[in-house]
PDB file of C-alpha atoms in Angstrom:
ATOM      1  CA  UNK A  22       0.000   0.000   0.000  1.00 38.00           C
ATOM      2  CA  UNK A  23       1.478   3.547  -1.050  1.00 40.00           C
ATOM      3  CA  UNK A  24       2.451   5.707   1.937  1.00 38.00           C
ATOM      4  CA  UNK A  25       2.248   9.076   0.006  1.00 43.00           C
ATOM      5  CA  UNK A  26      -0.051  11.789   1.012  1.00 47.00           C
ATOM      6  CA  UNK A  27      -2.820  12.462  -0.704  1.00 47.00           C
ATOM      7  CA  UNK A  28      -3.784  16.093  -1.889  1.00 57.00           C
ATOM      8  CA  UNK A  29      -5.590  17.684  -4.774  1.00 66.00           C
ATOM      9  CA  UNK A  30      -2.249  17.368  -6.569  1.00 70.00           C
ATOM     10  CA  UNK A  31      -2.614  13.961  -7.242  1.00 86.00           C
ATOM     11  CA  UNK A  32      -6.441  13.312  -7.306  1.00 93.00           C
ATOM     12  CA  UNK A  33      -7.141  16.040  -9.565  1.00 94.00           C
ATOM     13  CA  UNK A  34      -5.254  15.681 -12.476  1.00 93.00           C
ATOM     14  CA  UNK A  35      -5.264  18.007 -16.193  1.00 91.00           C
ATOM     15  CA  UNK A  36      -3.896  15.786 -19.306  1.00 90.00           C
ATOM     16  CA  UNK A  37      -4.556  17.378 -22.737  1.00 90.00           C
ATOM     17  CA  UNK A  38      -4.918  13.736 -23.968  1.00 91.00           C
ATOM     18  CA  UNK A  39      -7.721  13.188 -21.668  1.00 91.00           C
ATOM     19  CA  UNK A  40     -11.228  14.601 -22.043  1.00 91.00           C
ATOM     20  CA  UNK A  41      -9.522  17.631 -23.544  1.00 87.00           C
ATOM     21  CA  UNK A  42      -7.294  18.807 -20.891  1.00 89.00           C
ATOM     22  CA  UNK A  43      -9.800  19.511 -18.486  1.00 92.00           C
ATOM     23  CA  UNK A  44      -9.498  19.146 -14.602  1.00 94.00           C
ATOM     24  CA  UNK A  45     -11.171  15.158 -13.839  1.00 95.00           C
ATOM     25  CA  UNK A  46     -10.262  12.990 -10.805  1.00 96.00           C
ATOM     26  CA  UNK A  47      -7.074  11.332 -11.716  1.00 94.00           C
ATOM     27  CA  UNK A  48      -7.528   7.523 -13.513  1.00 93.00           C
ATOM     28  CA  UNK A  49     -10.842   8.085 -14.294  1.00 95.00           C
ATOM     29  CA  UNK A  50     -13.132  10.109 -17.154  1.00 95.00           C
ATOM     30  CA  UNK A  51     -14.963  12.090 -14.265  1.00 97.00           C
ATOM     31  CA  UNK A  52     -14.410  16.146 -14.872  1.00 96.00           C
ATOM     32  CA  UNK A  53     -14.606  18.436 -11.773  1.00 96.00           C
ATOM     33  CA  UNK A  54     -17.091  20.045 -13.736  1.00 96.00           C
ATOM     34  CA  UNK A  55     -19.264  16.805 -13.566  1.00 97.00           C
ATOM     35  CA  UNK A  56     -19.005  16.561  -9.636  1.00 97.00           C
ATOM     36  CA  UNK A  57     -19.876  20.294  -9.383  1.00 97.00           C
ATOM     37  CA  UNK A  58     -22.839  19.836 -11.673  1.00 96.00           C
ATOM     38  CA  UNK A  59     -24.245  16.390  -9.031  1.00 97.00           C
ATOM     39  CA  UNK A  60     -23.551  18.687  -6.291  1.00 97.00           C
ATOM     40  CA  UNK A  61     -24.600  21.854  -6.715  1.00 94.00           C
ATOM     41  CA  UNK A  62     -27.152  21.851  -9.381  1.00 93.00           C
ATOM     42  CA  UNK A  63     -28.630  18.054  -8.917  1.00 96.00           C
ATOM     43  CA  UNK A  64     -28.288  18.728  -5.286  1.00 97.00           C
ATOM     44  CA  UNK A  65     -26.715  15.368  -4.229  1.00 97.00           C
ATOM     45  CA  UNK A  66     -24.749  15.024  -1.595  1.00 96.00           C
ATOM     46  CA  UNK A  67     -21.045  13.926  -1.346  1.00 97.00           C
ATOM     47  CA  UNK A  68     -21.912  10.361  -0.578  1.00 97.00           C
ATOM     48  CA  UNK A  69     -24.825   9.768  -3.180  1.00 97.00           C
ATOM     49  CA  UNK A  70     -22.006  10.487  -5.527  1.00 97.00           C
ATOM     50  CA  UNK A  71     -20.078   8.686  -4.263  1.00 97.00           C
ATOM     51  CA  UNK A  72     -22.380   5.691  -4.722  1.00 97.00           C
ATOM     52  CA  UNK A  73     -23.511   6.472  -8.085  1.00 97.00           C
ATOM     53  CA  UNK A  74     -20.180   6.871  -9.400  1.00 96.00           C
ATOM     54  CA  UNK A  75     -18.129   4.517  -7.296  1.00 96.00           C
ATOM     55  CA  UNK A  76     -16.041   7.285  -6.263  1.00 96.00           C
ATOM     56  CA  UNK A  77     -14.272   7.799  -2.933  1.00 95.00           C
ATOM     57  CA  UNK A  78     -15.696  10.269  -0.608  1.00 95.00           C
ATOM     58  CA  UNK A  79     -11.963  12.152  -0.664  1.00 94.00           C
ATOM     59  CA  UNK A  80     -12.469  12.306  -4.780  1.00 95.00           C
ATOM     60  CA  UNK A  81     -15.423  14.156  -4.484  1.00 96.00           C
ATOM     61  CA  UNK A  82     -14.398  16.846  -1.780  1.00 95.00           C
ATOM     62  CA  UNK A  83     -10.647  17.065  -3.831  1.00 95.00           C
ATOM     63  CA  UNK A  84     -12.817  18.516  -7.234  1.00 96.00           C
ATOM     64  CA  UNK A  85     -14.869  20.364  -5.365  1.00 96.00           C
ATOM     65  CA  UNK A  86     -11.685  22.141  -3.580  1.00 95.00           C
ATOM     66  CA  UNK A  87     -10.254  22.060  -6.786  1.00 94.00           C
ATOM     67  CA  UNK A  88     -13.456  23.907  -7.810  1.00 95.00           C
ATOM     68  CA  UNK A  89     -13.672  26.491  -5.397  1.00 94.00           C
ATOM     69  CA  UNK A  90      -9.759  27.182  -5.236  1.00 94.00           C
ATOM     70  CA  UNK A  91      -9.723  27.911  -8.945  1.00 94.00           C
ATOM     71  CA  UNK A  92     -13.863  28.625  -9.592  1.00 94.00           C
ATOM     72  CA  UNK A  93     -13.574  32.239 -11.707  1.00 95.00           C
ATOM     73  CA  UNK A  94     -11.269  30.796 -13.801  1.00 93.00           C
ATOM     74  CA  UNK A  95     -12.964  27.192 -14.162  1.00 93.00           C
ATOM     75  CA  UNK A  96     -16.504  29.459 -14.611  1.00 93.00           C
ATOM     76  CA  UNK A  97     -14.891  31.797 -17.514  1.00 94.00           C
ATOM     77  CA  UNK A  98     -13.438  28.209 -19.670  1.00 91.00           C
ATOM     78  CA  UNK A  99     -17.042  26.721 -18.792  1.00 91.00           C
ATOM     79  CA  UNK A 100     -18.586  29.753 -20.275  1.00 94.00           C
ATOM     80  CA  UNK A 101     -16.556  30.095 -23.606  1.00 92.00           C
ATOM     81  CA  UNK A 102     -17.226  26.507 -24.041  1.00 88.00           C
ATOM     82  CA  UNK A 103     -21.034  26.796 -23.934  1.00 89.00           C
ATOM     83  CA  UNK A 104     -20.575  29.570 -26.050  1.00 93.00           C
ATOM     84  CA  UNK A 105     -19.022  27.711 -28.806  1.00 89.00           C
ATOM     85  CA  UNK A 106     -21.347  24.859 -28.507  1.00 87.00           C
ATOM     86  CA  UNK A 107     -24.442  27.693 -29.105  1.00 90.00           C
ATOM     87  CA  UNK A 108     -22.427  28.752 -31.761  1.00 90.00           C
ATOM     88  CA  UNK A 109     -22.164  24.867 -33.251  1.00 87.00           C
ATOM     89  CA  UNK A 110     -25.578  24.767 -32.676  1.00 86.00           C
ATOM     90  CA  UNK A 111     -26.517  27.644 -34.803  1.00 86.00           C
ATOM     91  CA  UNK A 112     -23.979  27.079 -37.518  1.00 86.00           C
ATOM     92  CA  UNK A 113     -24.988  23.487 -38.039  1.00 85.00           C
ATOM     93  CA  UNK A 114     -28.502  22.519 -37.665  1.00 76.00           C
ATOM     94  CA  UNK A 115     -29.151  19.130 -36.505  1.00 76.00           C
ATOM     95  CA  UNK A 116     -29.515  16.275 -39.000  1.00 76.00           C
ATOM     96  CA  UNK A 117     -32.076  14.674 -36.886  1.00 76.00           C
ATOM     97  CA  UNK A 118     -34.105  18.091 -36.692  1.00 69.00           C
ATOM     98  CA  UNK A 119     -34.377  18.165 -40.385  1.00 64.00           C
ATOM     99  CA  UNK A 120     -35.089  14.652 -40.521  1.00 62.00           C
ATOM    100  CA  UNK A 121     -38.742  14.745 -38.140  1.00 62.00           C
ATOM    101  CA  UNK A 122     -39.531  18.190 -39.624  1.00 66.00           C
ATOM    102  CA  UNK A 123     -39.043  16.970 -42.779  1.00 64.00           C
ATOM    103  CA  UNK A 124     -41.439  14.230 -42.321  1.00 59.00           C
ATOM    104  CA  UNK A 125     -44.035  15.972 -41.128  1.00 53.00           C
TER     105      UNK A 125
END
């Protein structure tokens, strides 16, 4: 069993190969945007996560310290990103759209 100390350093984790470069608990596809999302907008609490996602409880409380340590820059990437996918939205209608409204 591994005798280091655990921190946010090494459960929170950024790899540009990895769900592209954004903050996620380390060895697993789980974003700290994802745990903020369950917690503060679903509501649930650290250990319905925790059971849902098979996470452990210091996981969750790591993104969200994560979260709050660096939240006005994590909200201002969060924002240009939905503003880019409002911007995909526009300049690409769905195919499936055109599809139902077609058949109608």
């Amino acid at each position: 069993m591994s005798t280091a100390a655990l921190s946010i350093d090494n459960r929170i984790v950024t790899d540009q190969g990895i769900l592209g470069g954004q903050p996620h608990i380390a060895e697993r596809r789980i974003r700290v945007k994802d745990i903020v999302q369950w917690y503060d907008l679903l509501k649930m609490d650290a250990d319905e996560i925790s059971a849902a996602y098979d996470l452990e409880l210091a996981d969750i409380f790591a993104a969200l310290a994560y979260y709050y340590h660096n939240r006005v820059t994590l909200q201002e990437t969060w924002a240009k990103e939905e503003l880019l996918v409002e911007e995909l939205r526009r300049d690409m209608p769905s195919k499936i759209k055109r599809v139902v409204d077609g058949a109608n």
